[in-house]
CSV table of C-alpha atoms and ligand atoms in Angstrom, one decimal:
chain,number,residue,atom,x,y,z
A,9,UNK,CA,29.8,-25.8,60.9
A,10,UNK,CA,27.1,-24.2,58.3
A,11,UNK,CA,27.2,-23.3,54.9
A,12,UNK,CA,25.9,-19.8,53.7
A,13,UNK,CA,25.0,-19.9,50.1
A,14,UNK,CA,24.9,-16.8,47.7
A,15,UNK,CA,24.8,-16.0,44.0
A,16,UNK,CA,25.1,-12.8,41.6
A,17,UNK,CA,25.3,-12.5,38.0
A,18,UNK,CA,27.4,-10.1,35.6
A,19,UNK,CA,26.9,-7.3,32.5
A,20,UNK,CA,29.4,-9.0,31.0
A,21,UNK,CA,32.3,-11.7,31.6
A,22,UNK,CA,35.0,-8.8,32.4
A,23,UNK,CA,37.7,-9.3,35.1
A,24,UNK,CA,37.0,-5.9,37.2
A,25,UNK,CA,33.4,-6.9,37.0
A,26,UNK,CA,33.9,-10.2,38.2
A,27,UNK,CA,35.9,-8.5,41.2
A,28,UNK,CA,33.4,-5.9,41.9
A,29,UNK,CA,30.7,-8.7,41.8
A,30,UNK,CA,32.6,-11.3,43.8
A,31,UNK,CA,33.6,-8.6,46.7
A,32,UNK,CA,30.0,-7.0,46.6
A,33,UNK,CA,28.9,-10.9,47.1
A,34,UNK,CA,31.3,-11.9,50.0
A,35,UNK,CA,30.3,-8.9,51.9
A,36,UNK,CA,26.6,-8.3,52.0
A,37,UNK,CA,27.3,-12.2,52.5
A,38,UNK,CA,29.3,-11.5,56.1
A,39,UNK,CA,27.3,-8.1,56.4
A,40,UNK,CA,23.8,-10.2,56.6
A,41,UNK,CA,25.5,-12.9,58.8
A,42,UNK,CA,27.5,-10.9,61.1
A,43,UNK,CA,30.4,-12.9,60.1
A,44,UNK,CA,34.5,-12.1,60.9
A,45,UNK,CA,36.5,-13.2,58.4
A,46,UNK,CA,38.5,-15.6,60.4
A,47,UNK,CA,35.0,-17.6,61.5
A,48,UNK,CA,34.9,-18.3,57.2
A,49,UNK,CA,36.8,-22.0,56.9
A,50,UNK,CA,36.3,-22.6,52.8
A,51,UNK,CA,34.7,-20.7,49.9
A,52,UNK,CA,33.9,-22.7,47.0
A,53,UNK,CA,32.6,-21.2,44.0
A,54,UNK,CA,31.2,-22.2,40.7
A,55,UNK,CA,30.2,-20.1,37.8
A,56,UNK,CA,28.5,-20.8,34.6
A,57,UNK,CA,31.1,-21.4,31.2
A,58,UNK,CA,30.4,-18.0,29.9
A,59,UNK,CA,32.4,-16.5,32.9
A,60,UNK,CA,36.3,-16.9,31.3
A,61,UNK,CA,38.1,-13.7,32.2
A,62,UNK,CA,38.7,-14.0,35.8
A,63,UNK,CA,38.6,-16.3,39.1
A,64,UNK,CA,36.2,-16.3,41.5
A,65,UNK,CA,38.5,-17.3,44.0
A,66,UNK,CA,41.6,-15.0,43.3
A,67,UNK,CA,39.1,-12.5,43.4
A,68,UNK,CA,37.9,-13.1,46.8
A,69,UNK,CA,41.4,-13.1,48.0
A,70,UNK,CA,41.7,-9.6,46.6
A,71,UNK,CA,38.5,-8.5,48.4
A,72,UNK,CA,40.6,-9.4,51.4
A,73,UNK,CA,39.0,-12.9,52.4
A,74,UNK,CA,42.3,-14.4,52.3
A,75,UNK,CA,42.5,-16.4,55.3
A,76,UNK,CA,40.4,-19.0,54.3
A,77,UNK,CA,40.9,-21.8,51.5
A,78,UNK,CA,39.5,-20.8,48.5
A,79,UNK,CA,38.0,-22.7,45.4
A,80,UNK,CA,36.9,-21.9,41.7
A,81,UNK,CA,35.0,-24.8,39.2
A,82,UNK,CA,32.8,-24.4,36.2
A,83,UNK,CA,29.4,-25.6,35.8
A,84,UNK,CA,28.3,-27.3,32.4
A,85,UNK,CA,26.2,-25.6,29.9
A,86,UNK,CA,22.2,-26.3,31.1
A,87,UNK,CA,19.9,-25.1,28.7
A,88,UNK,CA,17.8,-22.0,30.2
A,89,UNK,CA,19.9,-21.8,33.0
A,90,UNK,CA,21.1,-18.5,34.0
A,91,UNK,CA,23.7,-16.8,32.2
A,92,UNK,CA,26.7,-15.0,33.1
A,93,UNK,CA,26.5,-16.4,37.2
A,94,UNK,CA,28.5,-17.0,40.5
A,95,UNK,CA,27.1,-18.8,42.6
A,96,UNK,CA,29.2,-19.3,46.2
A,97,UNK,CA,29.3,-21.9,49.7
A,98,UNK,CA,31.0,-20.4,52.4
A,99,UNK,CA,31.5,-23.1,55.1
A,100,UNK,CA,31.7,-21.7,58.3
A,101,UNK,CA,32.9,-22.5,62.0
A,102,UNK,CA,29.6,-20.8,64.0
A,103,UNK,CA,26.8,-21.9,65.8
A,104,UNK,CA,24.0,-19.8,63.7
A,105,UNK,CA,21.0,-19.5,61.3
A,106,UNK,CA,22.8,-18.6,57.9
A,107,UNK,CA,21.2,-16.0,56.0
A,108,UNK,CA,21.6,-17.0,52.2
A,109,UNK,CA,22.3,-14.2,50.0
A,110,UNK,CA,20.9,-13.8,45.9
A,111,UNK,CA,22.2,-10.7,44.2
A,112,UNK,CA,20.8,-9.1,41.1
A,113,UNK,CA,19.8,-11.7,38.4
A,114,UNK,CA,20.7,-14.7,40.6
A,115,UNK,CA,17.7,-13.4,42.8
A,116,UNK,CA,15.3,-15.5,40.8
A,117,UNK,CA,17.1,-18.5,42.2
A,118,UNK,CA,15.7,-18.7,45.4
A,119,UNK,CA,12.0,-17.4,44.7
A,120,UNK,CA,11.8,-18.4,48.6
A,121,UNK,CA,14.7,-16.4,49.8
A,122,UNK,CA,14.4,-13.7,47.6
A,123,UNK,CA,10.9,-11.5,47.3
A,124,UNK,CA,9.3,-11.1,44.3
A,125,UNK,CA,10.4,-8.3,42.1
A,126,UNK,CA,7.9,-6.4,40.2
A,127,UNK,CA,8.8,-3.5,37.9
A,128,UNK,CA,5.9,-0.6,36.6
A,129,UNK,CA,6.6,1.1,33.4
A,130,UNK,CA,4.3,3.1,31.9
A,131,UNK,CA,4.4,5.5,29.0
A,132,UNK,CA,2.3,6.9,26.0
A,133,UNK,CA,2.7,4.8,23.0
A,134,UNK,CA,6.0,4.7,21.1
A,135,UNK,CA,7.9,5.7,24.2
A,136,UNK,CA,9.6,2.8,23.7
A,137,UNK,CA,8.4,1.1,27.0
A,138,UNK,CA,7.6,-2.3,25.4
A,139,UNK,CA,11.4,-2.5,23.8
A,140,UNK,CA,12.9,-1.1,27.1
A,141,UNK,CA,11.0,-3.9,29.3
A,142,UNK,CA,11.4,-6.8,27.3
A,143,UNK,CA,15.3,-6.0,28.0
A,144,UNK,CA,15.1,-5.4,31.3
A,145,UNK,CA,13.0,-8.6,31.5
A,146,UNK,CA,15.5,-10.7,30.4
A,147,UNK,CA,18.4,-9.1,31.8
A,148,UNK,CA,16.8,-10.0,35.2
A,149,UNK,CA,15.4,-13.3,34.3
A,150,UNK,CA,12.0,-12.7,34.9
A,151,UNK,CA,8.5,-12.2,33.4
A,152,UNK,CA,7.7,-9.4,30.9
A,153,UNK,CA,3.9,-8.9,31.0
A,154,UNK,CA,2.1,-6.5,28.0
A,155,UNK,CA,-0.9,-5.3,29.7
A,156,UNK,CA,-1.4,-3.4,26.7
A,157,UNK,CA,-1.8,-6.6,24.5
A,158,UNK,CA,-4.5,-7.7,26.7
A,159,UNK,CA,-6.5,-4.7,26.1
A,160,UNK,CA,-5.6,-5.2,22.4
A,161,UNK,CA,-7.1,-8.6,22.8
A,162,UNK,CA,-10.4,-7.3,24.1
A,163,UNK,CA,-10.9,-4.8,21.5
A,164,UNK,CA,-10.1,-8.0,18.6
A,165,UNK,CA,-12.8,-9.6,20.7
A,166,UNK,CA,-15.1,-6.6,19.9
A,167,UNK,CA,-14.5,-6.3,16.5
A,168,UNK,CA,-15.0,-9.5,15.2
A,169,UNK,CA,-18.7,-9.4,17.3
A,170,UNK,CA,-19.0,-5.8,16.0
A,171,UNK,CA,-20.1,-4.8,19.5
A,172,UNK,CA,-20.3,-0.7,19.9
A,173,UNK,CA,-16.9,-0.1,21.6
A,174,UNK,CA,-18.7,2.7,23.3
A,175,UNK,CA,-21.3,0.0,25.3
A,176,UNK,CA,-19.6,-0.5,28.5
A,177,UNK,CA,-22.4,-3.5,29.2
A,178,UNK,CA,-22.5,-4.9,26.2
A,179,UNK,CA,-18.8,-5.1,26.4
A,180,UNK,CA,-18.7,-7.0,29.6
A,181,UNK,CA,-21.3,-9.3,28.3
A,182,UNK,CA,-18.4,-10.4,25.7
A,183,UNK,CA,-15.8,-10.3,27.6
A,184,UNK,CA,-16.9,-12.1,30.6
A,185,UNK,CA,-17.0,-15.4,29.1
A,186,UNK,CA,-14.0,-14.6,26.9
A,187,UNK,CA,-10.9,-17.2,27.4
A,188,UNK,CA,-8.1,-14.2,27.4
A,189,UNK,CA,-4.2,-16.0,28.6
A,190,UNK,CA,-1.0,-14.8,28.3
A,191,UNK,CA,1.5,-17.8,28.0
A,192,UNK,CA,5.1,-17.9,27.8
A,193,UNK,CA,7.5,-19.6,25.2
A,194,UNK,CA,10.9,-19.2,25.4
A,195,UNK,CA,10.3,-15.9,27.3
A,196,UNK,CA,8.1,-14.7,24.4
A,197,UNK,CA,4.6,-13.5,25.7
A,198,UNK,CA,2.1,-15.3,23.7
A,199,UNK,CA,-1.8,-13.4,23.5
A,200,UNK,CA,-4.2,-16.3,23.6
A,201,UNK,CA,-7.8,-15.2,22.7
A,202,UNK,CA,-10.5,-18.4,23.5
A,203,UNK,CA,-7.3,-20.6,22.7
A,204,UNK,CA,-6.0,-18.8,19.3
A,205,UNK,CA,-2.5,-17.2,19.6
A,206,UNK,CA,-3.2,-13.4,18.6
A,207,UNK,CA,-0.1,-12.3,19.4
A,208,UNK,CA,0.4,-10.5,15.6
A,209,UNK,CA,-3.3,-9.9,14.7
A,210,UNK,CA,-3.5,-7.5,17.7
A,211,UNK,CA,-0.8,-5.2,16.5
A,212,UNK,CA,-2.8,-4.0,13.7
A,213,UNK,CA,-3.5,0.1,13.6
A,214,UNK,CA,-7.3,-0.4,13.9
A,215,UNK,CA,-6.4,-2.7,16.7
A,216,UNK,CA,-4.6,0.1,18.6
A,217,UNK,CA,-7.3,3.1,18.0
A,218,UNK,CA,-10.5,0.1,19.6
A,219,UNK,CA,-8.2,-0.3,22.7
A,220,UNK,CA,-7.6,2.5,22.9
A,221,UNK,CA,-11.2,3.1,23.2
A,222,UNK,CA,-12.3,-0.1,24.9
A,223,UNK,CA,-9.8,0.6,27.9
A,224,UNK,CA,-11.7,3.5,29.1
A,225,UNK,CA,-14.6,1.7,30.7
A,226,UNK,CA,-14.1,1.1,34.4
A,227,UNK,CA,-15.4,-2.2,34.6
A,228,UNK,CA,-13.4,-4.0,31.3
A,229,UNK,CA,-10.0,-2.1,33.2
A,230,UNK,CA,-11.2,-3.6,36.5
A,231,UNK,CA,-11.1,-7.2,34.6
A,232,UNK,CA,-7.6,-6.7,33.2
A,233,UNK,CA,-6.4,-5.9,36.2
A,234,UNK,CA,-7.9,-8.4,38.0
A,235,UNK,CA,-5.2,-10.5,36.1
A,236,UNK,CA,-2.4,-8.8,35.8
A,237,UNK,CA,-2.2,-8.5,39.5
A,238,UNK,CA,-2.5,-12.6,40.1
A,239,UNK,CA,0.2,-13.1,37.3
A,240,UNK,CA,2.6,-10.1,39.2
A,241,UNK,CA,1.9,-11.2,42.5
A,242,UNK,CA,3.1,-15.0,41.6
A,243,UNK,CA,6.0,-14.1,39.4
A,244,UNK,CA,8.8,-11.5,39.6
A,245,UNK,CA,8.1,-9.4,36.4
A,246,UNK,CA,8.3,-6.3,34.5
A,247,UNK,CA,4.9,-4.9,33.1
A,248,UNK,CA,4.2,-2.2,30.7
A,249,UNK,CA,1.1,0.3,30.7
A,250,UNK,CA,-0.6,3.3,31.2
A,251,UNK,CA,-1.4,2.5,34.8
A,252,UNK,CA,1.0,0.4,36.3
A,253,UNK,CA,2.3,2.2,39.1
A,254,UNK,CA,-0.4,4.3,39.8
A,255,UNK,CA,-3.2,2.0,39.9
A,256,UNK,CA,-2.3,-2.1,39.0
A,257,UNK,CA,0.5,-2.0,41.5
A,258,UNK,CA,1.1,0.9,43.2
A,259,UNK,CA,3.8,-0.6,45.5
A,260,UNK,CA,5.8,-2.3,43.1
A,261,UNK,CA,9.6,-2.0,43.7
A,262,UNK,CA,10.3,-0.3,40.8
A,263,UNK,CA,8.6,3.1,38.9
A,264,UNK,CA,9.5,4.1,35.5
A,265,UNK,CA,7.4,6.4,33.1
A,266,UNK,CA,8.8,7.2,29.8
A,267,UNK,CA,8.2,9.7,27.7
A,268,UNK,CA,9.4,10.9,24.1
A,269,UNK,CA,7.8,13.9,21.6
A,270,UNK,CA,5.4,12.8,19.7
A,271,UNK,CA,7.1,13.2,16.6
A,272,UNK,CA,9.8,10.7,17.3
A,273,UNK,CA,7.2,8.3,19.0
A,274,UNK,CA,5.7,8.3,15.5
A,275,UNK,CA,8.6,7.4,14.3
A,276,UNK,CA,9.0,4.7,16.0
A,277,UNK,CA,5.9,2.9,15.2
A,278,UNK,CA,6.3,4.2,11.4
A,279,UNK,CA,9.5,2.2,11.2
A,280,UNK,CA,8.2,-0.9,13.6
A,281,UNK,CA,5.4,-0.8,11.0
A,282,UNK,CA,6.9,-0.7,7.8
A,283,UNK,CA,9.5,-3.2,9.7
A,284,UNK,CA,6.7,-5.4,9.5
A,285,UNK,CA,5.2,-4.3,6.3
A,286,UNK,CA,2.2,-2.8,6.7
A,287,UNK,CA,1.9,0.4,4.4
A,288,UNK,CA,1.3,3.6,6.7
A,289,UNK,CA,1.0,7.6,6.3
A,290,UNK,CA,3.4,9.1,8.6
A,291,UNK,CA,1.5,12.0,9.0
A,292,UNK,CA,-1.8,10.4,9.7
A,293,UNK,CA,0.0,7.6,12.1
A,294,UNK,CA,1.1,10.5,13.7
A,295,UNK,CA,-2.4,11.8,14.2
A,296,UNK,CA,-4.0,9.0,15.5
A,297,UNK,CA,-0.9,8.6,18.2
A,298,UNK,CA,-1.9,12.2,19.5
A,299,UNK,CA,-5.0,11.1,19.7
A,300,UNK,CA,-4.6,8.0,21.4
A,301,UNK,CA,-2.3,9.4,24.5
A,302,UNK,CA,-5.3,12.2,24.5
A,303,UNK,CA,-7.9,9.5,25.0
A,304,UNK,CA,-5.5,7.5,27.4
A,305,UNK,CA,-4.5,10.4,29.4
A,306,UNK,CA,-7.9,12.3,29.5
A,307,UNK,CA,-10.2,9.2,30.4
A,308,UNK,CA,-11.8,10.0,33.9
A,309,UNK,CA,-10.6,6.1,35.2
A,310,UNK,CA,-6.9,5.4,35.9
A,311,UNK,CA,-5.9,7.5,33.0
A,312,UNK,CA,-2.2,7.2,31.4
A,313,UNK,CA,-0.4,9.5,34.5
A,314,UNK,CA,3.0,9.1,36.1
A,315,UNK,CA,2.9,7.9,39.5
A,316,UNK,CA,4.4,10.8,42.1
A,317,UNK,CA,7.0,8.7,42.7
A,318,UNK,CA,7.9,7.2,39.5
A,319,UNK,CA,11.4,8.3,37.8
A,320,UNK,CA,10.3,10.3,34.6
A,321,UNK,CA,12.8,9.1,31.6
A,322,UNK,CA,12.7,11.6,28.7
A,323,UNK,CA,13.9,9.2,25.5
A,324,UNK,CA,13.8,11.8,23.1
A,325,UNK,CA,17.1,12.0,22.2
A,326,UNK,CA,18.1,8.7,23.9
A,327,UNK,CA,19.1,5.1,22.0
A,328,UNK,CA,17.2,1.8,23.5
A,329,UNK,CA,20.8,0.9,24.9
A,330,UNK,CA,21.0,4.2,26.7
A,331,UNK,CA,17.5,3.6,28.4
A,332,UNK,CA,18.1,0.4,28.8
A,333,UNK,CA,21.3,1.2,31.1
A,334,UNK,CA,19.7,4.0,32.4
A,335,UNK,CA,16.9,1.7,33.8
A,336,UNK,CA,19.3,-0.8,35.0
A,337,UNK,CA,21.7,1.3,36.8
A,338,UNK,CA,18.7,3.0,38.8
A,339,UNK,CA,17.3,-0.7,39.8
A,340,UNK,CA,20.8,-1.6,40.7
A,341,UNK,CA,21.2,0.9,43.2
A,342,UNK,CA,18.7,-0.8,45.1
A,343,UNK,CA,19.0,-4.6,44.4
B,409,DC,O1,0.7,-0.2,24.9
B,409,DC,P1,-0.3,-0.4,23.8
B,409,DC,O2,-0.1,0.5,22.7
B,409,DC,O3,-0.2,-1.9,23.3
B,409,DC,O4,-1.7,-0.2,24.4
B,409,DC,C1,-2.9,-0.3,23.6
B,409,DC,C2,-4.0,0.6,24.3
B,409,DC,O5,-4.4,-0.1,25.5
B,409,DC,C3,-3.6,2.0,24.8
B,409,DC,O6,-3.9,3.0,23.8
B,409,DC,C4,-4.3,2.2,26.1
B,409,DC,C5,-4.7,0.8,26.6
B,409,DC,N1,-3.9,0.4,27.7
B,409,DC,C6,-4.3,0.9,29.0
B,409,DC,O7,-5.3,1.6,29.0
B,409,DC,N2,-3.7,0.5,30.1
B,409,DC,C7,-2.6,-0.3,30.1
B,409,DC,N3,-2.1,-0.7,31.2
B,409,DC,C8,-2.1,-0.7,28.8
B,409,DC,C9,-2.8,-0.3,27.7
């Protein structure tokens, strides 16, 4: 006898999603096994107490594993756990390696079954990248990493030693001994600069023109990136940029580059501004955004460019729920 285990999550506690995830569970469970249905003794299943509308188990029996008996409990609340999940045990009567199986969310489970996930998008500013993959983020359960905050961080680093933003070397010669870490509470990305959280300071307008400027050099990219490949390689996560999928991590599993007009990417920072309330001028936040995706995307090293084989999202006209799903459904094709 072995026991195969497995696990998915949902979109929402809904019964024909619970079917559709419980059959798509049971049999990439017996494709990946080579299991017959009559070879399957007992499927238990548990699911967290969000999960109300439907069971598990009756579910499986509609899929057509019905010759086997067939069990349903709930799991108490655990704080941080996953959300919305099914997990699974199939016992079964075979002499065989089992192959456990982690769909969607529930692949960040089993970090040793499952491979890491990584996600590129990259966009101009205001394309609404940042919004769109801190959702995906936590829809998956993983890691949302701002590589534009670190370069933020650099350029507060500059300012406050009022270092020419235009001296690659005398950059580097502040920024090598800087203490630059992105930490994590409650899922939040926190910008540490030599052990003071940043996190707010480095969204300030000036802030966004000196990075903007400070990112072009070769050698303070080659830094950044430095780190932002040992935090993706150790961690399944979703990262926003300019160069994500063309030069941090050009394999990653995923490709998005979004785009928007520039007028309704103005916007967008004009009302996450004045959210916040700093006092702007439309029409000169507007300007400067021009020529910030002008600087990013003419610099001469790893300029703001979509990767050949990254899926182009126009969000023009599109609401952060529509890119959002839009995102999803093309990553769920493949998970
Ligand atoms: O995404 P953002 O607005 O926070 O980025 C600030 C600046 O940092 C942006 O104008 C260009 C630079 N940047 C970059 O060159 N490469 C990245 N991967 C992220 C940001």
């Amino acid at each position: 006898m072995v026991v195969i285990r497995g696990a998915t999550t949902l979109e929402q506690d809904e019964k024909e999603e619970i079917r559709r995830a419980v059959a798509e569970l049971l049999e990439q469970i017996a494709n990946r096994n080579s299991l017959k249905k009559d070879e399957i003794v007992s499927i238990v299943f548990s699911s967290t107490s969000d999960i109300h509308s439907y069971y598990p188990a009756k579910a499986a029996r509609e899929a057509g594993f019905d010759g086997c008996s067939l069990f349903s409990a709930q799991e108490p609340d655990i704080e941080g756990g996953l959300v919305l999940c099914i997990r699974v045990m199939l016992f079964v009567e075979k002499d065989m390696k089992p192959h456990h199986v982690y769909l969607r969310g529930a692949k960040v489970l089993r970090k040793d079954l499952s491979d890491i996930i990584n996600v590129a998008i990259d966009g101009p500013a205001g394309s609404g990248k940042s919004t769109v993959a801190k959702r995906v983020a936590r829809d998956y359960h993983i890691l949302y990493l701002d590589t534009g905050a670190m370069y933020r961080a650099c350029a507060l680093k500059a300012l406050e030693a009022r270092a020419d933003l235009e001296n690659e070397t005398a950059l580097m010669d502040i920024f090598r001994d800087m203490q630059l870490g992105v930490v994590y509470e409650d899922g939040v990305q926190k910008t540490m600069l030599d052990g003071r959280d940043v996190s707010e300071e480095i969204r300030r307008p000036e802030i966004s023109t000196a990075a903007s400027v400070v990112s072009k050099h070769p050698s303070v990219r080659m830094h950044m990136v430095e780190k932002q490949r040992e935090i993706a390689g150790k961690n399944s996560c979703v990262l926003d940029g300019r160069d994500i999928g063309t030069v941090v991590l050009p394999d990653a599993d995923f490709k998005f580059f979004l785009t928007a007009t520039p007028e309704v990417r103005a916007k967008r920072r004009y009302d996450e501004l004045v959210a916040k309330g700093h006092s702007v001028d439309f029409e000169e936040l507007k300007r400067e955004i021009v020529r910030r995706d002008d600087r990013d995307s003419t610099r001469a090293f790893a300029p703001l460019k979509k990767a050949d084989d990254a899926i182009e999202v126009d969000t023009t006209g599109m609401t952060i729920d529509e890119v959002v799903a839009f995102v999803k459904s093309k990553m769920q094709e493949r998970i």
